[in-house]
């Protein structure tokens, strides 16, 4: 995975765009269904919502997780930035903390499964639980 090799602002933009696109699919379906039913020209237009949205809802939640990860890392960078380094006696300590923060994305980058597949939700949840500790 190369997502976190990019700038955090790019990661946030991509993950936010992915979330919005996936949510728009659901919103468009529901809006279209409502218009068709309101026209009363056809029978009730209903499909199994679980089949329609389970995967895309899950993918949107993973994109949200990735966006949250990027935001948390950005917050750490804001805290442990050049200003803090300039006022402490051992700036190397800040560098060590920053390296540990950067290592937080390693389990995401090295996941040996499709993080967007609902089939591996348990594995993804474990990675996110570890990140959030």
PDB file of C-alpha atoms in Angstrom:
ATOM      1  CA  UNK A   1       0.000   0.000   0.000  1.00  0.00           C
ATOM      2  CA  UNK A   2       1.378   3.395  -0.965  1.00  0.00           C
ATOM      3  CA  UNK A   3      -1.363   5.609   0.434  1.00  0.00           C
ATOM      4  CA  UNK A   4       0.642   6.877   3.404  1.00  0.00           C
ATOM      5  CA  UNK A   5       3.721   7.481   1.257  1.00  0.00           C
ATOM      6  CA  UNK A   6       1.840  10.537  -0.025  1.00  0.00           C
ATOM      7  CA  UNK A   7       1.375  13.797   1.826  1.00  0.00           C
ATOM      8  CA  UNK A   8      -1.213  13.671   4.577  1.00  0.00           C
ATOM      9  CA  UNK A   9      -3.277  16.368   2.879  1.00  0.00           C
ATOM     10  CA  UNK A  10      -3.401  14.170  -0.243  1.00  0.00           C
ATOM     11  CA  UNK A  11      -4.374  11.133   1.859  1.00  0.00           C
ATOM     12  CA  UNK A  12      -7.172  13.118   3.490  1.00  0.00           C
ATOM     13  CA  UNK A  13      -8.371  14.414   0.125  1.00  0.00           C
ATOM     14  CA  UNK A  14      -8.393  10.934  -1.448  1.00  0.00           C
ATOM     15  CA  UNK A  15     -10.090   9.216   1.473  1.00  0.00           C
ATOM     16  CA  UNK A  16     -12.658  11.972   1.824  1.00  0.00           C
ATOM     17  CA  UNK A  17     -13.391  11.767  -1.904  1.00  0.00           C
ATOM     18  CA  UNK A  18     -13.773   7.997  -1.686  1.00  0.00           C
ATOM     19  CA  UNK A  19     -16.190   8.307   1.237  1.00  0.00           C
ATOM     20  CA  UNK A  20     -18.287  10.903  -0.549  1.00  0.00           C
ATOM     21  CA  UNK A  21     -18.424   8.883  -3.772  1.00  0.00           C
ATOM     22  CA  UNK A  22     -19.508   5.721  -1.958  1.00  0.00           C
ATOM     23  CA  UNK A  23     -22.107   7.603   0.065  1.00  0.00           C
ATOM     24  CA  UNK A  24     -23.366   9.305  -3.098  1.00  0.00           C
ATOM     25  CA  UNK A  25     -24.133   5.924  -4.676  1.00  0.00           C
ATOM     26  CA  UNK A  26     -26.523   5.150  -1.824  1.00  0.00           C
ATOM     27  CA  UNK A  27     -28.047   8.628  -1.840  1.00  0.00           C
ATOM     28  CA  UNK A  28     -28.558   8.483  -5.622  1.00  0.00           C
ATOM     29  CA  UNK A  29     -30.243   5.094  -5.396  1.00  0.00           C
ATOM     30  CA  UNK A  30     -32.604   6.268  -2.647  1.00  0.00           C
ATOM     31  CA  UNK A  31     -33.408   9.497  -4.495  1.00  0.00           C
ATOM     32  CA  UNK A  32     -34.087   7.646  -7.754  1.00  0.00           C
ATOM     33  CA  UNK A  33     -36.262   5.112  -5.958  1.00  0.00           C
ATOM     34  CA  UNK A  34     -38.243   7.915  -4.341  1.00  0.00           C
ATOM     35  CA  UNK A  35     -38.797   9.646  -7.704  1.00  0.00           C
ATOM     36  CA  UNK A  36     -39.914   6.410  -9.361  1.00  0.00           C
ATOM     37  CA  UNK A  37     -42.317   5.613  -6.544  1.00  0.00           C
ATOM     38  CA  UNK A  38     -43.648   9.193  -6.510  1.00  0.00           C
ATOM     39  CA  UNK A  39     -44.437   8.992 -10.206  1.00  0.00           C
ATOM     40  CA  UNK A  40     -46.754   6.046  -9.449  1.00  0.00           C
ATOM     41  CA  UNK A  41     -46.167   4.814 -12.990  1.00  0.00           C
ATOM     42  CA  UNK A  42     -44.502   1.638 -11.884  1.00  0.00           C
ATOM     43  CA  UNK A  43     -44.603  -0.842  -9.098  1.00  0.00           C
ATOM     44  CA  UNK A  44     -42.664  -0.395  -5.911  1.00  0.00           C
ATOM     45  CA  UNK A  45     -38.997  -0.159  -6.798  1.00  0.00           C
ATOM     46  CA  UNK A  46     -37.244  -2.066  -4.040  1.00  0.00           C
ATOM     47  CA  UNK A  47     -34.145  -4.202  -3.919  1.00  0.00           C
ATOM     48  CA  UNK A  48     -32.332  -5.879  -1.051  1.00  0.00           C
ATOM     49  CA  UNK A  49     -30.474  -2.973   0.564  1.00  0.00           C
ATOM     50  CA  UNK A  50     -27.977  -5.308   2.193  1.00  0.00           C
ATOM     51  CA  UNK A  51     -26.968  -6.661  -1.203  1.00  0.00           C
ATOM     52  CA  UNK A  52     -26.885  -3.192  -2.685  1.00  0.00           C
ATOM     53  CA  UNK A  53     -25.005  -1.365   0.042  1.00  0.00           C
ATOM     54  CA  UNK A  54     -23.193  -3.770   2.396  1.00  0.00           C
ATOM     55  CA  UNK A  55     -19.918  -3.672   0.483  1.00  0.00           C
ATOM     56  CA  UNK A  56     -19.982   0.015  -0.390  1.00  0.00           C
ATOM     57  CA  UNK A  57     -21.006   1.013   3.149  1.00  0.00           C
ATOM     58  CA  UNK A  58     -18.116  -1.065   4.459  1.00  0.00           C
ATOM     59  CA  UNK A  59     -15.707   0.481   1.958  1.00  0.00           C
ATOM     60  CA  UNK A  60     -16.880   3.954   3.006  1.00  0.00           C
ATOM     61  CA  UNK A  61     -16.229   3.077   6.654  1.00  0.00           C
ATOM     62  CA  UNK A  62     -12.674   1.934   5.798  1.00  0.00           C
ATOM     63  CA  UNK A  63     -12.105   5.169   3.878  1.00  0.00           C
ATOM     64  CA  UNK A  64     -13.358   7.046   6.962  1.00  0.00           C
ATOM     65  CA  UNK A  65     -10.916   5.057   9.125  1.00  0.00           C
ATOM     66  CA  UNK A  66      -8.041   5.932   6.793  1.00  0.00           C
ATOM     67  CA  UNK A  67      -9.074   9.578   6.866  1.00  0.00           C
ATOM     68  CA  UNK A  68      -9.128   9.484  10.665  1.00  0.00           C
ATOM     69  CA  UNK A  69      -5.653   7.905  10.723  1.00  0.00           C
ATOM     70  CA  UNK A  70      -4.315  10.692   8.509  1.00  0.00           C
ATOM     71  CA  UNK A  71      -5.931  13.326  10.729  1.00  0.00           C
ATOM     72  CA  UNK A  72      -4.469  11.811  13.901  1.00  0.00           C
ATOM     73  CA  UNK A  73      -1.003  11.680  12.367  1.00  0.00           C
ATOM     74  CA  UNK A  74      -1.342  15.285  11.202  1.00  0.00           C
ATOM     75  CA  UNK A  75      -2.275  16.304  14.743  1.00  0.00           C
ATOM     76  CA  UNK A  76       0.866  14.594  16.051  1.00  0.00           C
ATOM     77  CA  UNK A  77       2.965  16.416  13.448  1.00  0.00           C
ATOM     78  CA  UNK A  78       1.384  19.698  14.498  1.00  0.00           C
ATOM     79  CA  UNK A  79       2.265  19.023  18.135  1.00  0.00           C
ATOM     80  CA  UNK A  80       5.755  17.628  17.555  1.00  0.00           C
ATOM     81  CA  UNK A  81       6.797  20.105  14.901  1.00  0.00           C
ATOM     82  CA  UNK A  82       9.679  22.550  14.526  1.00  0.00           C
ATOM     83  CA  UNK A  83       8.343  24.925  17.190  1.00  0.00           C
ATOM     84  CA  UNK A  84       8.543  22.273  19.898  1.00  0.00           C
ATOM     85  CA  UNK A  85      11.948  21.121  18.665  1.00  0.00           C
ATOM     86  CA  UNK A  86      13.234  24.683  18.963  1.00  0.00           C
ATOM     87  CA  UNK A  87      12.356  24.981  22.647  1.00  0.00           C
ATOM     88  CA  UNK A  88      13.458  21.631  24.062  1.00  0.00           C
ATOM     89  CA  UNK A  89      16.991  20.702  25.013  1.00  0.00           C
ATOM     90  CA  UNK A  90      17.073  17.392  23.107  1.00  0.00           C
ATOM     91  CA  UNK A  91      15.357  17.704  19.696  1.00  0.00           C
ATOM     92  CA  UNK A  92      16.328  14.095  19.019  1.00  0.00           C
ATOM     93  CA  UNK A  93      13.551  13.038  21.372  1.00  0.00           C
ATOM     94  CA  UNK A  94      11.030  14.736  19.104  1.00  0.00           C
ATOM     95  CA  UNK A  95      12.508  12.973  16.080  1.00  0.00           C
ATOM     96  CA  UNK A  96      12.131   9.647  17.907  1.00  0.00           C
ATOM     97  CA  UNK A  97       8.482  10.380  18.683  1.00  0.00           C
ATOM     98  CA  UNK A  98       7.829  11.378  15.063  1.00  0.00           C
ATOM     99  CA  UNK A  99       9.372   8.089  13.876  1.00  0.00           C
ATOM    100  CA  UNK A 100       7.083   6.178  16.242  1.00  0.00           C
ATOM    101  CA  UNK A 101       4.085   8.117  14.936  1.00  0.00           C
ATOM    102  CA  UNK A 102       5.078   7.336  11.346  1.00  0.00           C
ATOM    103  CA  UNK A 103       5.366   3.646  12.282  1.00  0.00           C
ATOM    104  CA  UNK A 104       1.688   3.641  13.279  1.00  0.00           C
ATOM    105  CA  UNK A 105       0.727   3.294   9.618  1.00  0.00           C
ATOM    106  CA  UNK A 106       2.968   0.283   9.073  1.00  0.00           C
ATOM    107  CA  UNK A 107       0.286  -2.354   9.862  1.00  0.00           C
ATOM    108  CA  UNK A 108      -2.034  -0.617   7.391  1.00  0.00           C
ATOM    109  CA  UNK A 109       0.624  -0.445   4.700  1.00  0.00           C
ATOM    110  CA  UNK A 110       1.671  -4.058   5.232  1.00  0.00           C
ATOM    111  CA  UNK A 111      -1.812  -5.576   5.451  1.00  0.00           C
ATOM    112  CA  UNK A 112      -1.748  -8.824   3.490  1.00  0.00           C
ATOM    113  CA  UNK A 113      -5.454  -8.669   2.702  1.00  0.00           C
ATOM    114  CA  UNK A 114      -7.824  -6.373   0.857  1.00  0.00           C
ATOM    115  CA  UNK A 115      -8.676  -3.806   3.513  1.00  0.00           C
ATOM    116  CA  UNK A 116     -11.754  -2.773   1.536  1.00  0.00           C
ATOM    117  CA  UNK A 117     -13.227  -6.280   1.447  1.00  0.00           C
ATOM    118  CA  UNK A 118     -15.897  -6.934   4.064  1.00  0.00           C
ATOM    119  CA  UNK A 119     -14.613 -10.514   4.152  1.00  0.00           C
ATOM    120  CA  UNK A 120     -11.584  -9.267   6.105  1.00  0.00           C
ATOM    121  CA  UNK A 121     -13.444  -6.863   8.404  1.00  0.00           C
ATOM    122  CA  UNK A 122     -12.235  -8.673  11.513  1.00  0.00           C
ATOM    123  CA  UNK A 123      -8.605  -8.225  10.455  1.00  0.00           C
ATOM    124  CA  UNK A 124      -9.189  -4.570   9.622  1.00  0.00           C
ATOM    125  CA  UNK A 125     -10.921  -3.988  12.951  1.00  0.00           C
ATOM    126  CA  UNK A 126      -7.889  -5.473  14.737  1.00  0.00           C
ATOM    127  CA  UNK A 127      -5.541  -3.102  12.896  1.00  0.00           C
ATOM    128  CA  UNK A 128      -7.729  -0.128  13.746  1.00  0.00           C
ATOM    129  CA  UNK A 129      -8.031  -1.211  17.399  1.00  0.00           C
ATOM    130  CA  UNK A 130      -4.252  -1.399  17.593  1.00  0.00           C
ATOM    131  CA  UNK A 131      -3.894   2.038  15.991  1.00  0.00           C
ATOM    132  CA  UNK A 132      -6.422   3.585  18.366  1.00  0.00           C
ATOM    133  CA  UNK A 133      -4.711   2.316  21.531  1.00  0.00           C
TER     134      UNK A 133
END
